Amino acid sequence: AAPGVAAGFPSRHGAGRGAKSIVMEGAHLARLHAVVRPEDFRVLLTPRVQFEALYESMVAHSRAHPPGSEKPARFPAAALAGLSPEDAAAADLKDADNRADKELLFVMLLVAHVEVYGAGAFPKYADAADFLAVEPYANLLATADAAEQSRLLSFARFMSLSLLLRRPNANKLNLLSAAARCSEGRGGRRYVTGSGQTAGTRARVAIFETESGHLPAPRMRARKEGGGAATAPAAAPAARRRAPERTPAG
C-alpha cells in the first residue's frame, strides 16, 4: 500500500480513479482530495500560486526534513519553502482575507508529511497501545464506540504532528480544526468549542490540552473601579430596593 493509506487518512477518496501521481511514487492527489480540494480555497490560489505546485513544494520539503533529523521548520514557512520568492510573496498569508486559506495550507502540509513518511510521520501513537497507556485517553475511549475510538486515535496522531509545526498559543481552534479534518476528511464533523460543546468536542479539547500542555488560563478577577490590581470577585449585588408606593392623585 502507498504511504499514508494506513496512517490515519479517511478512506473516502474524492478524486476517484485516474488521480494524477505527483513528486513520488504512490502519492496520489486522491488522498489529498479526501481532505482538501482546490475549490475549498477562496483567495490564495492564483495563476502564480497553484494547488498542485503548493502541494509538491510541501512534499519536497517534507522529504528533505526526515522526522527526528532536526527541528522541522514551522508553519507557514514550511508550507511555502519550495516556491520561488515571487510565488511565496504572492501567497500573502498576512492578508485577513486569506485567513481561511492559510488554515487549508496547514492541512495540506500535514498530509504531505504523512504521504512521505506514513505512520513514521507521527511523533506519537503509531502504536495504538501507546495511546491507551495515557490515562486521560483510556478514560475517553471507555465511553466511546469503536468508530469514535478510531477517530480519536487518528486525531491524537495528527495533533502530535501538528504541534511540531505550529505553536499552541493562539492556535487552539486552528489545530483542532486541522487535526479533525485530516482524521475525518472534508465531510467530517466540525467541533465547536465553548458552552454547550458536545462530548466529541470535549474529548478532542482534552487531547489538545494533554499533547500541548496548554491549559485554559484562569479567568481574571474583577478589577477595582478606575483600574488597579486585580481583586477578589465583586460581592453579589444588593437586593433591589422596593419602589415607593404611589399615592392616588388628588
PDB file of C-alpha atoms in Angstrom:
ATOM      1  CA  ALA A   1       0.000   0.000   0.000  1.00  0.00           C
ATOM      2  CA  ALA A   2       1.117   3.549  -0.645  1.00  0.00           C
ATOM      3  CA  PRO A   3       2.392   5.599   2.308  1.00  0.00           C
ATOM      4  CA  GLY A   4      -0.417   7.177   4.278  1.00  0.00           C
ATOM      5  CA  VAL A   5      -3.163   4.700   3.417  1.00  0.00           C
ATOM      6  CA  ALA A   6      -2.940   3.002   6.799  1.00  0.00           C
ATOM      7  CA  ALA A   7      -1.607   6.021   8.632  1.00  0.00           C
ATOM      8  CA  GLY A   8      -4.808   7.735   9.598  1.00  0.00           C
ATOM      9  CA  PHE A   9      -6.259   9.191   6.408  1.00  0.00           C
ATOM     10  CA  PRO A  10     -10.001   8.927   5.826  1.00  0.00           C
ATOM     11  CA  SER A  11     -10.975   6.188   3.389  1.00  0.00           C
ATOM     12  CA  ARG A  12     -13.096   8.460   1.191  1.00  0.00           C
ATOM     13  CA  HIS A  13     -11.179   9.374  -1.979  1.00  0.00           C
ATOM     14  CA  GLY A  14     -12.882  12.253  -3.711  1.00  0.00           C
ATOM     15  CA  ALA A  15     -10.802  12.206  -6.869  1.00  0.00           C
ATOM     16  CA  GLY A  16     -11.607   8.620  -7.746  1.00  0.00           C
ATOM     17  CA  ARG A  17      -9.691   6.699 -10.398  1.00  0.00           C
ATOM     18  CA  GLY A  18      -7.076   8.286 -12.569  1.00  0.00           C
ATOM     19  CA  ALA A  19      -5.798  10.636  -9.879  1.00  0.00           C
ATOM     20  CA  LYS A  20      -2.567  12.253 -11.042  1.00  0.00           C
ATOM     21  CA  SER A  21       0.636  10.985  -9.412  1.00  0.00           C
ATOM     22  CA  ILE A  22       2.943  13.717  -8.143  1.00  0.00           C
ATOM     23  CA  VAL A  23       6.506  14.010  -6.910  1.00  0.00           C
ATOM     24  CA  MET A  24       6.968  10.478  -5.586  1.00  0.00           C
ATOM     25  CA  GLU A  25       5.795   7.008  -6.344  1.00  0.00           C
ATOM     26  CA  GLY A  26       2.478   6.155  -4.711  1.00  0.00           C
ATOM     27  CA  ALA A  27       1.490   9.724  -3.760  1.00  0.00           C
ATOM     28  CA  HIS A  28      -1.829  10.484  -5.420  1.00  0.00           C
ATOM     29  CA  LEU A  29      -3.943  13.579  -5.292  1.00  0.00           C
ATOM     30  CA  ALA A  30      -6.903  11.340  -4.458  1.00  0.00           C
ATOM     31  CA  ARG A  31      -5.767  11.090  -0.843  1.00  0.00           C
ATOM     32  CA  LEU A  32      -5.209  14.821  -0.656  1.00  0.00           C
ATOM     33  CA  HIS A  33      -8.612  15.491  -2.207  1.00  0.00           C
ATOM     34  CA  ALA A  34     -10.239  13.427   0.539  1.00  0.00           C
ATOM     35  CA  VAL A  35      -9.117  16.174   2.910  1.00  0.00           C
ATOM     36  CA  VAL A  36      -8.814  19.389   0.870  1.00  0.00           C
ATOM     37  CA  ARG A  37      -9.529  20.375  -2.736  1.00  0.00           C
ATOM     38  CA  PRO A  38      -8.689  23.437  -4.835  1.00  0.00           C
ATOM     39  CA  GLU A  39     -12.283  24.683  -4.707  1.00  0.00           C
ATOM     40  CA  ASP A  40     -12.061  24.934  -0.922  1.00  0.00           C
ATOM     41  CA  PHE A  41      -9.711  27.919  -1.260  1.00  0.00           C
ATOM     42  CA  ARG A  42     -11.182  31.403  -1.504  1.00  0.00           C
ATOM     43  CA  VAL A  43      -8.370  33.819  -2.347  1.00  0.00           C
ATOM     44  CA  LEU A  44      -4.939  32.242  -2.194  1.00  0.00           C
ATOM     45  CA  LEU A  45      -4.888  30.218  -5.401  1.00  0.00           C
ATOM     46  CA  THR A  46      -3.930  32.342  -8.405  1.00  0.00           C
ATOM     47  CA  PRO A  47      -2.295  31.736 -11.791  1.00  0.00           C
ATOM     48  CA  ARG A  48       1.016  32.137  -9.947  1.00  0.00           C
ATOM     49  CA  VAL A  49       0.154  30.068  -6.846  1.00  0.00           C
ATOM     50  CA  GLN A  50      -1.459  26.798  -7.905  1.00  0.00           C
ATOM     51  CA  PHE A  51      -2.794  23.944  -5.828  1.00  0.00           C
ATOM     52  CA  GLU A  52      -0.552  21.186  -7.159  1.00  0.00           C
ATOM     53  CA  ALA A  53       2.571  23.379  -7.081  1.00  0.00           C
ATOM     54  CA  LEU A  54       1.927  24.192  -3.440  1.00  0.00           C
ATOM     55  CA  TYR A  55       1.493  20.545  -2.530  1.00  0.00           C
ATOM     56  CA  GLU A  56       4.575  19.481  -4.485  1.00  0.00           C
ATOM     57  CA  SER A  57       6.675  22.064  -2.627  1.00  0.00           C
ATOM     58  CA  MET A  58       5.376  20.741   0.701  1.00  0.00           C
ATOM     59  CA  VAL A  59       6.152  17.137  -0.235  1.00  0.00           C
ATOM     60  CA  ALA A  60       9.668  18.129  -1.335  1.00  0.00           C
ATOM     61  CA  HIS A  61      10.213  19.988   1.934  1.00  0.00           C
ATOM     62  CA  SER A  62       8.978  17.009   3.944  1.00  0.00           C
ATOM     63  CA  ARG A  63      11.345  14.659   2.127  1.00  0.00           C
ATOM     64  CA  ALA A  64      14.257  16.978   2.922  1.00  0.00           C
ATOM     65  CA  HIS A  65      13.402  17.025   6.635  1.00  0.00           C
ATOM     66  CA  PRO A  66      13.011  13.429   7.909  1.00  0.00           C
ATOM     67  CA  PRO A  67      11.359  13.019  11.327  1.00  0.00           C
ATOM     68  CA  GLY A  68      13.881  13.381  14.118  1.00  0.00           C
ATOM     69  CA  SER A  69      16.711  14.631  11.904  1.00  0.00           C
ATOM     70  CA  GLU A  70      16.360  18.200  13.068  1.00  0.00           C
ATOM     71  CA  LYS A  71      13.768  20.589  14.377  1.00  0.00           C
ATOM     72  CA  PRO A  72      11.330  20.965  11.476  1.00  0.00           C
ATOM     73  CA  ALA A  73      10.590  24.363  10.020  1.00  0.00           C
ATOM     74  CA  ARG A  74       7.346  25.689  11.407  1.00  0.00           C
ATOM     75  CA  PHE A  75       4.277  26.723   9.503  1.00  0.00           C
ATOM     76  CA  PRO A  76       3.836  28.795   7.371  1.00  0.00           C
ATOM     77  CA  ALA A  77       7.473  28.843   6.212  1.00  0.00           C
ATOM     78  CA  ALA A  78       7.427  25.064   5.707  1.00  0.00           C
ATOM     79  CA  ALA A  79       4.348  25.274   3.504  1.00  0.00           C
ATOM     80  CA  LEU A  80       5.968  27.732   1.101  1.00  0.00           C
ATOM     81  CA  ALA A  81       9.583  26.550   1.287  1.00  0.00           C
ATOM     82  CA  GLY A  82       9.724  25.130  -2.246  1.00  0.00           C
ATOM     83  CA  LEU A  83       8.147  28.087  -4.025  1.00  0.00           C
ATOM     84  CA  SER A  84      10.072  30.824  -5.754  1.00  0.00           C
ATOM     85  CA  PRO A  85      10.351  34.136  -3.844  1.00  0.00           C
ATOM     86  CA  GLU A  86       7.849  35.672  -6.268  1.00  0.00           C
ATOM     87  CA  ASP A  87       5.289  32.904  -5.747  1.00  0.00           C
ATOM     88  CA  ALA A  88       5.803  32.934  -1.992  1.00  0.00           C
ATOM     89  CA  ALA A  89       5.204  36.679  -1.975  1.00  0.00           C
ATOM     90  CA  ALA A  90       2.006  36.176  -3.946  1.00  0.00           C
ATOM     91  CA  ALA A  91       0.762  33.861  -1.174  1.00  0.00           C
ATOM     92  CA  ASP A  92       0.166  36.766   1.210  1.00  0.00           C
ATOM     93  CA  LEU A  93      -0.759  34.915   4.403  1.00  0.00           C
ATOM     94  CA  LYS A  94      -0.874  38.131   6.434  1.00  0.00           C
ATOM     95  CA  ASP A  95      -3.870  39.320   4.464  1.00  0.00           C
ATOM     96  CA  ALA A  96      -7.015  38.902   6.577  1.00  0.00           C
ATOM     97  CA  ASP A  97      -8.892  37.666   3.505  1.00  0.00           C
ATOM     98  CA  ASN A  98      -6.520  34.714   3.321  1.00  0.00           C
ATOM     99  CA  ARG A  99      -7.079  33.532   6.898  1.00  0.00           C
ATOM    100  CA  ALA A 100      -9.288  30.577   5.952  1.00  0.00           C
ATOM    101  CA  ASP A 101      -6.948  29.672   3.083  1.00  0.00           C
ATOM    102  CA  LYS A 102      -3.991  29.755   5.486  1.00  0.00           C
ATOM    103  CA  GLU A 103      -5.632  27.040   7.553  1.00  0.00           C
ATOM    104  CA  LEU A 104      -6.131  24.886   4.448  1.00  0.00           C
ATOM    105  CA  LEU A 105      -2.411  25.260   3.696  1.00  0.00           C
ATOM    106  CA  PHE A 106      -1.641  23.839   7.109  1.00  0.00           C
ATOM    107  CA  VAL A 107      -3.876  20.829   6.420  1.00  0.00           C
ATOM    108  CA  MET A 108      -2.014  20.255   3.145  1.00  0.00           C
ATOM    109  CA  LEU A 109       1.318  20.370   4.972  1.00  0.00           C
ATOM    110  CA  LEU A 110       0.167  17.693   7.429  1.00  0.00           C
ATOM    111  CA  VAL A 111      -0.985  15.491   4.550  1.00  0.00           C
ATOM    112  CA  ALA A 112       2.370  15.944   2.799  1.00  0.00           C
ATOM    113  CA  HIS A 113       4.301  14.759   5.847  1.00  0.00           C
ATOM    114  CA  VAL A 114       2.211  11.608   6.137  1.00  0.00           C
ATOM    115  CA  GLU A 115       2.383  10.943   2.388  1.00  0.00           C
ATOM    116  CA  VAL A 116       6.170  10.882   2.621  1.00  0.00           C
ATOM    117  CA  TYR A 117       6.705   9.018   5.906  1.00  0.00           C
ATOM    118  CA  GLY A 118       3.462   7.141   6.518  1.00  0.00           C
ATOM    119  CA  ALA A 119       2.921   6.296  10.189  1.00  0.00           C
ATOM    120  CA  GLY A 120       6.543   7.337  10.832  1.00  0.00           C
ATOM    121  CA  ALA A 121       5.492  10.964  10.438  1.00  0.00           C
ATOM    122  CA  PHE A 122       3.665  10.850  13.748  1.00  0.00           C
ATOM    123  CA  PRO A 123       5.861  11.521  16.788  1.00  0.00           C
ATOM    124  CA  LYS A 124       3.374   9.652  18.984  1.00  0.00           C
ATOM    125  CA  TYR A 125       0.808   6.872  18.904  1.00  0.00           C
ATOM    126  CA  ALA A 126       1.895   4.971  15.807  1.00  0.00           C
ATOM    127  CA  ASP A 127       1.054   2.033  18.070  1.00  0.00           C
ATOM    128  CA  ALA A 128      -2.474   2.217  19.470  1.00  0.00           C
ATOM    129  CA  ALA A 129      -1.226   0.615  22.700  1.00  0.00           C
ATOM    130  CA  ASP A 130       0.795   3.769  23.403  1.00  0.00           C
ATOM    131  CA  PHE A 131      -2.376   5.810  23.117  1.00  0.00           C
ATOM    132  CA  LEU A 132      -4.233   3.543  25.526  1.00  0.00           C
ATOM    133  CA  ALA A 133      -1.392   3.803  28.033  1.00  0.00           C
ATOM    134  CA  VAL A 134      -2.113   7.514  28.573  1.00  0.00           C
ATOM    135  CA  GLU A 135      -4.598   7.680  31.437  1.00  0.00           C
ATOM    136  CA  PRO A 136      -6.814  10.524  30.152  1.00  0.00           C
ATOM    137  CA  TYR A 137      -7.165   8.776  26.800  1.00  0.00           C
ATOM    138  CA  ALA A 138      -8.057   5.422  28.322  1.00  0.00           C
ATOM    139  CA  ASN A 139     -10.916   7.186  30.080  1.00  0.00           C
ATOM    140  CA  LEU A 140     -12.045   8.851  26.847  1.00  0.00           C
ATOM    141  CA  LEU A 141     -12.077   5.578  24.948  1.00  0.00           C
ATOM    142  CA  ALA A 142     -14.024   3.814  27.673  1.00  0.00           C
ATOM    143  CA  THR A 143     -17.132   5.855  26.837  1.00  0.00           C
ATOM    144  CA  ALA A 144     -16.733   5.865  23.025  1.00  0.00           C
ATOM    145  CA  ASP A 145     -17.914   3.350  20.452  1.00  0.00           C
ATOM    146  CA  ALA A 146     -15.454   1.614  18.109  1.00  0.00           C
ATOM    147  CA  ALA A 147     -15.818   4.199  15.314  1.00  0.00           C
ATOM    148  CA  GLU A 148     -15.221   7.116  17.670  1.00  0.00           C
ATOM    149  CA  GLN A 149     -12.239   5.340  19.250  1.00  0.00           C
ATOM    150  CA  SER A 150     -10.640   5.082  15.806  1.00  0.00           C
ATOM    151  CA  ARG A 151     -11.330   8.760  15.105  1.00  0.00           C
ATOM    152  CA  LEU A 152      -9.836   9.833  18.445  1.00  0.00           C
ATOM    153  CA  LEU A 153      -6.674   7.799  17.850  1.00  0.00           C
ATOM    154  CA  SER A 154      -6.232   9.331  14.399  1.00  0.00           C
ATOM    155  CA  PHE A 155      -6.965  12.803  15.794  1.00  0.00           C
ATOM    156  CA  ALA A 156      -4.305  12.374  18.501  1.00  0.00           C
ATOM    157  CA  ARG A 157      -1.746  11.280  15.908  1.00  0.00           C
ATOM    158  CA  PHE A 158      -2.358  14.333  13.746  1.00  0.00           C
ATOM    159  CA  MET A 159      -2.388  16.610  16.792  1.00  0.00           C
ATOM    160  CA  SER A 160       1.034  15.313  17.855  1.00  0.00           C
ATOM    161  CA  LEU A 161       2.348  16.078  14.357  1.00  0.00           C
ATOM    162  CA  SER A 162       0.619  19.471  14.239  1.00  0.00           C
ATOM    163  CA  LEU A 163       2.331  20.616  17.417  1.00  0.00           C
ATOM    164  CA  LEU A 164       5.748  20.034  15.807  1.00  0.00           C
ATOM    165  CA  LEU A 165       4.846  22.537  13.116  1.00  0.00           C
ATOM    166  CA  ARG A 166       2.740  25.088  14.930  1.00  0.00           C
ATOM    167  CA  ARG A 167       2.755  26.567  18.420  1.00  0.00           C
ATOM    168  CA  PRO A 168      -0.350  26.009  20.537  1.00  0.00           C
ATOM    169  CA  ASN A 169      -0.531  29.622  21.720  1.00  0.00           C
ATOM    170  CA  ALA A 170      -3.380  31.415  19.964  1.00  0.00           C
ATOM    171  CA  ASN A 171      -3.779  28.500  17.550  1.00  0.00           C
ATOM    172  CA  LYS A 172      -6.042  26.173  19.547  1.00  0.00           C
ATOM    173  CA  LEU A 173      -9.052  26.356  17.230  1.00  0.00           C
ATOM    174  CA  ASN A 174      -6.886  26.066  14.118  1.00  0.00           C
ATOM    175  CA  LEU A 175      -5.096  22.995  15.459  1.00  0.00           C
ATOM    176  CA  LEU A 176      -8.368  21.348  16.479  1.00  0.00           C
ATOM    177  CA  SER A 177      -9.846  22.021  13.053  1.00  0.00           C
ATOM    178  CA  ALA A 178      -6.804  20.784  11.115  1.00  0.00           C
ATOM    179  CA  ALA A 179      -6.417  17.558  13.105  1.00  0.00           C
ATOM    180  CA  ALA A 180     -10.143  16.835  12.778  1.00  0.00           C
ATOM    181  CA  ARG A 181     -10.118  17.465   9.041  1.00  0.00           C
ATOM    182  CA  CYS A 182      -7.092  15.237   8.476  1.00  0.00           C
ATOM    183  CA  SER A 183      -8.567  12.400  10.526  1.00  0.00           C
ATOM    184  CA  GLU A 184     -12.143  12.601   9.243  1.00  0.00           C
ATOM    185  CA  GLY A 185     -11.933  14.212   5.803  1.00  0.00           C
ATOM    186  CA  ARG A 186     -13.644  17.168   4.157  1.00  0.00           C
ATOM    187  CA  GLY A 187     -17.093  15.862   5.041  1.00  0.00           C
ATOM    188  CA  GLY A 188     -16.259  15.115   8.661  1.00  0.00           C
ATOM    189  CA  ARG A 189     -17.755  16.700  11.727  1.00  0.00           C
ATOM    190  CA  ARG A 190     -16.884  20.206  12.843  1.00  0.00           C
ATOM    191  CA  TYR A 191     -16.070  20.587  16.521  1.00  0.00           C
ATOM    192  CA  VAL A 192     -17.107  23.929  18.020  1.00  0.00           C
ATOM    193  CA  THR A 193     -15.713  24.789  21.432  1.00  0.00           C
ATOM    194  CA  GLY A 194     -17.465  26.815  24.081  1.00  0.00           C
ATOM    195  CA  SER A 195     -20.519  26.484  26.265  1.00  0.00           C
ATOM    196  CA  GLY A 196     -22.698  23.569  25.304  1.00  0.00           C
ATOM    197  CA  GLN A 197     -19.916  21.751  23.439  1.00  0.00           C
ATOM    198  CA  THR A 198     -20.533  18.105  22.639  1.00  0.00           C
ATOM    199  CA  ALA A 199     -18.824  15.091  24.192  1.00  0.00           C
ATOM    200  CA  GLY A 200     -16.842  14.674  20.952  1.00  0.00           C
ATOM    201  CA  THR A 201     -15.565  18.238  21.194  1.00  0.00           C
ATOM    202  CA  ARG A 202     -14.651  17.836  24.863  1.00  0.00           C
ATOM    203  CA  ALA A 203     -12.658  14.709  24.034  1.00  0.00           C
ATOM    204  CA  ARG A 204     -10.686  16.499  21.324  1.00  0.00           C
ATOM    205  CA  VAL A 205     -10.052  19.530  23.505  1.00  0.00           C
ATOM    206  CA  ALA A 206      -8.729  17.147  26.178  1.00  0.00           C
ATOM    207  CA  ILE A 207      -6.340  15.636  23.613  1.00  0.00           C
ATOM    208  CA  PHE A 208      -5.131  19.107  22.578  1.00  0.00           C
ATOM    209  CA  GLU A 209      -4.540  20.112  26.204  1.00  0.00           C
ATOM    210  CA  THR A 210      -2.743  16.856  27.035  1.00  0.00           C
ATOM    211  CA  GLU A 211      -0.467  16.967  23.981  1.00  0.00           C
ATOM    212  CA  SER A 212       0.318  20.682  24.152  1.00  0.00           C
ATOM    213  CA  GLY A 213       0.308  21.196  27.917  1.00  0.00           C
ATOM    214  CA  HIS A 214      -1.615  24.358  27.072  1.00  0.00           C
ATOM    215  CA  LEU A 215      -4.365  24.513  29.678  1.00  0.00           C
ATOM    216  CA  PRO A 216      -7.054  27.203  29.835  1.00  0.00           C
ATOM    217  CA  ALA A 217      -5.849  30.318  31.640  1.00  0.00           C
ATOM    218  CA  PRO A 218      -7.760  31.168  34.829  1.00  0.00           C
ATOM    219  CA  ARG A 219     -10.230  33.961  34.405  1.00  0.00           C
ATOM    220  CA  MET A 220      -9.157  37.401  35.611  1.00  0.00           C
ATOM    221  CA  ARG A 221     -10.801  38.575  38.785  1.00  0.00           C
ATOM    222  CA  ALA A 222     -12.830  41.738  38.890  1.00  0.00           C
ATOM    223  CA  ARG A 223     -10.760  44.931  38.967  1.00  0.00           C
ATOM    224  CA  LYS A 224     -11.219  47.989  41.131  1.00  0.00           C
ATOM    225  CA  GLU A 225     -13.027  50.937  39.629  1.00  0.00           C
ATOM    226  CA  GLY A 226     -10.635  53.033  37.612  1.00  0.00           C
ATOM    227  CA  GLY A 227      -8.119  50.216  37.169  1.00  0.00           C
ATOM    228  CA  GLY A 228      -5.587  48.914  39.623  1.00  0.00           C
ATOM    229  CA  ALA A 229      -4.619  45.480  40.810  1.00  0.00           C
ATOM    230  CA  ALA A 230      -6.914  42.543  40.440  1.00  0.00           C
ATOM    231  CA  THR A 231      -9.157  41.964  43.426  1.00  0.00           C
ATOM    232  CA  ALA A 232     -11.424  39.254  44.696  1.00  0.00           C
ATOM    233  CA  PRO A 233     -14.637  38.794  42.739  1.00  0.00           C
ATOM    234  CA  ALA A 234     -17.177  41.505  43.446  1.00  0.00           C
ATOM    235  CA  ALA A 235     -19.804  40.753  46.054  1.00  0.00           C
ATOM    236  CA  ALA A 236     -23.242  39.787  44.913  1.00  0.00           C
ATOM    237  CA  PRO A 237     -25.383  42.862  44.128  1.00  0.00           C
ATOM    238  CA  ALA A 238     -27.576  44.023  46.971  1.00  0.00           C
ATOM    239  CA  ALA A 239     -31.257  43.284  46.791  1.00  0.00           C
ATOM    240  CA  ARG A 240     -33.149  45.796  44.754  1.00  0.00           C
ATOM    241  CA  ARG A 241     -34.824  48.479  46.752  1.00  0.00           C
ATOM    242  CA  ARG A 242     -38.552  48.353  46.858  1.00  0.00           C
ATOM    243  CA  ALA A 243     -40.045  51.083  44.749  1.00  0.00           C
ATOM    244  CA  PRO A 244     -42.071  53.593  46.767  1.00  0.00           C
ATOM    245  CA  GLU A 245     -45.786  53.062  46.601  1.00  0.00           C
ATOM    246  CA  ARG A 246     -47.634  55.587  44.538  1.00  0.00           C
ATOM    247  CA  THR A 247     -50.382  57.513  46.214  1.00  0.00           C
ATOM    248  CA  PRO A 248     -53.515  58.309  44.261  1.00  0.00           C
ATOM    249  CA  ALA A 249     -53.609  61.852  42.905  1.00  0.00           C
ATOM    250  CA  GLY A 250     -55.974  64.336  44.476  1.00  0.00           C
TER     251      GLY A 250
END
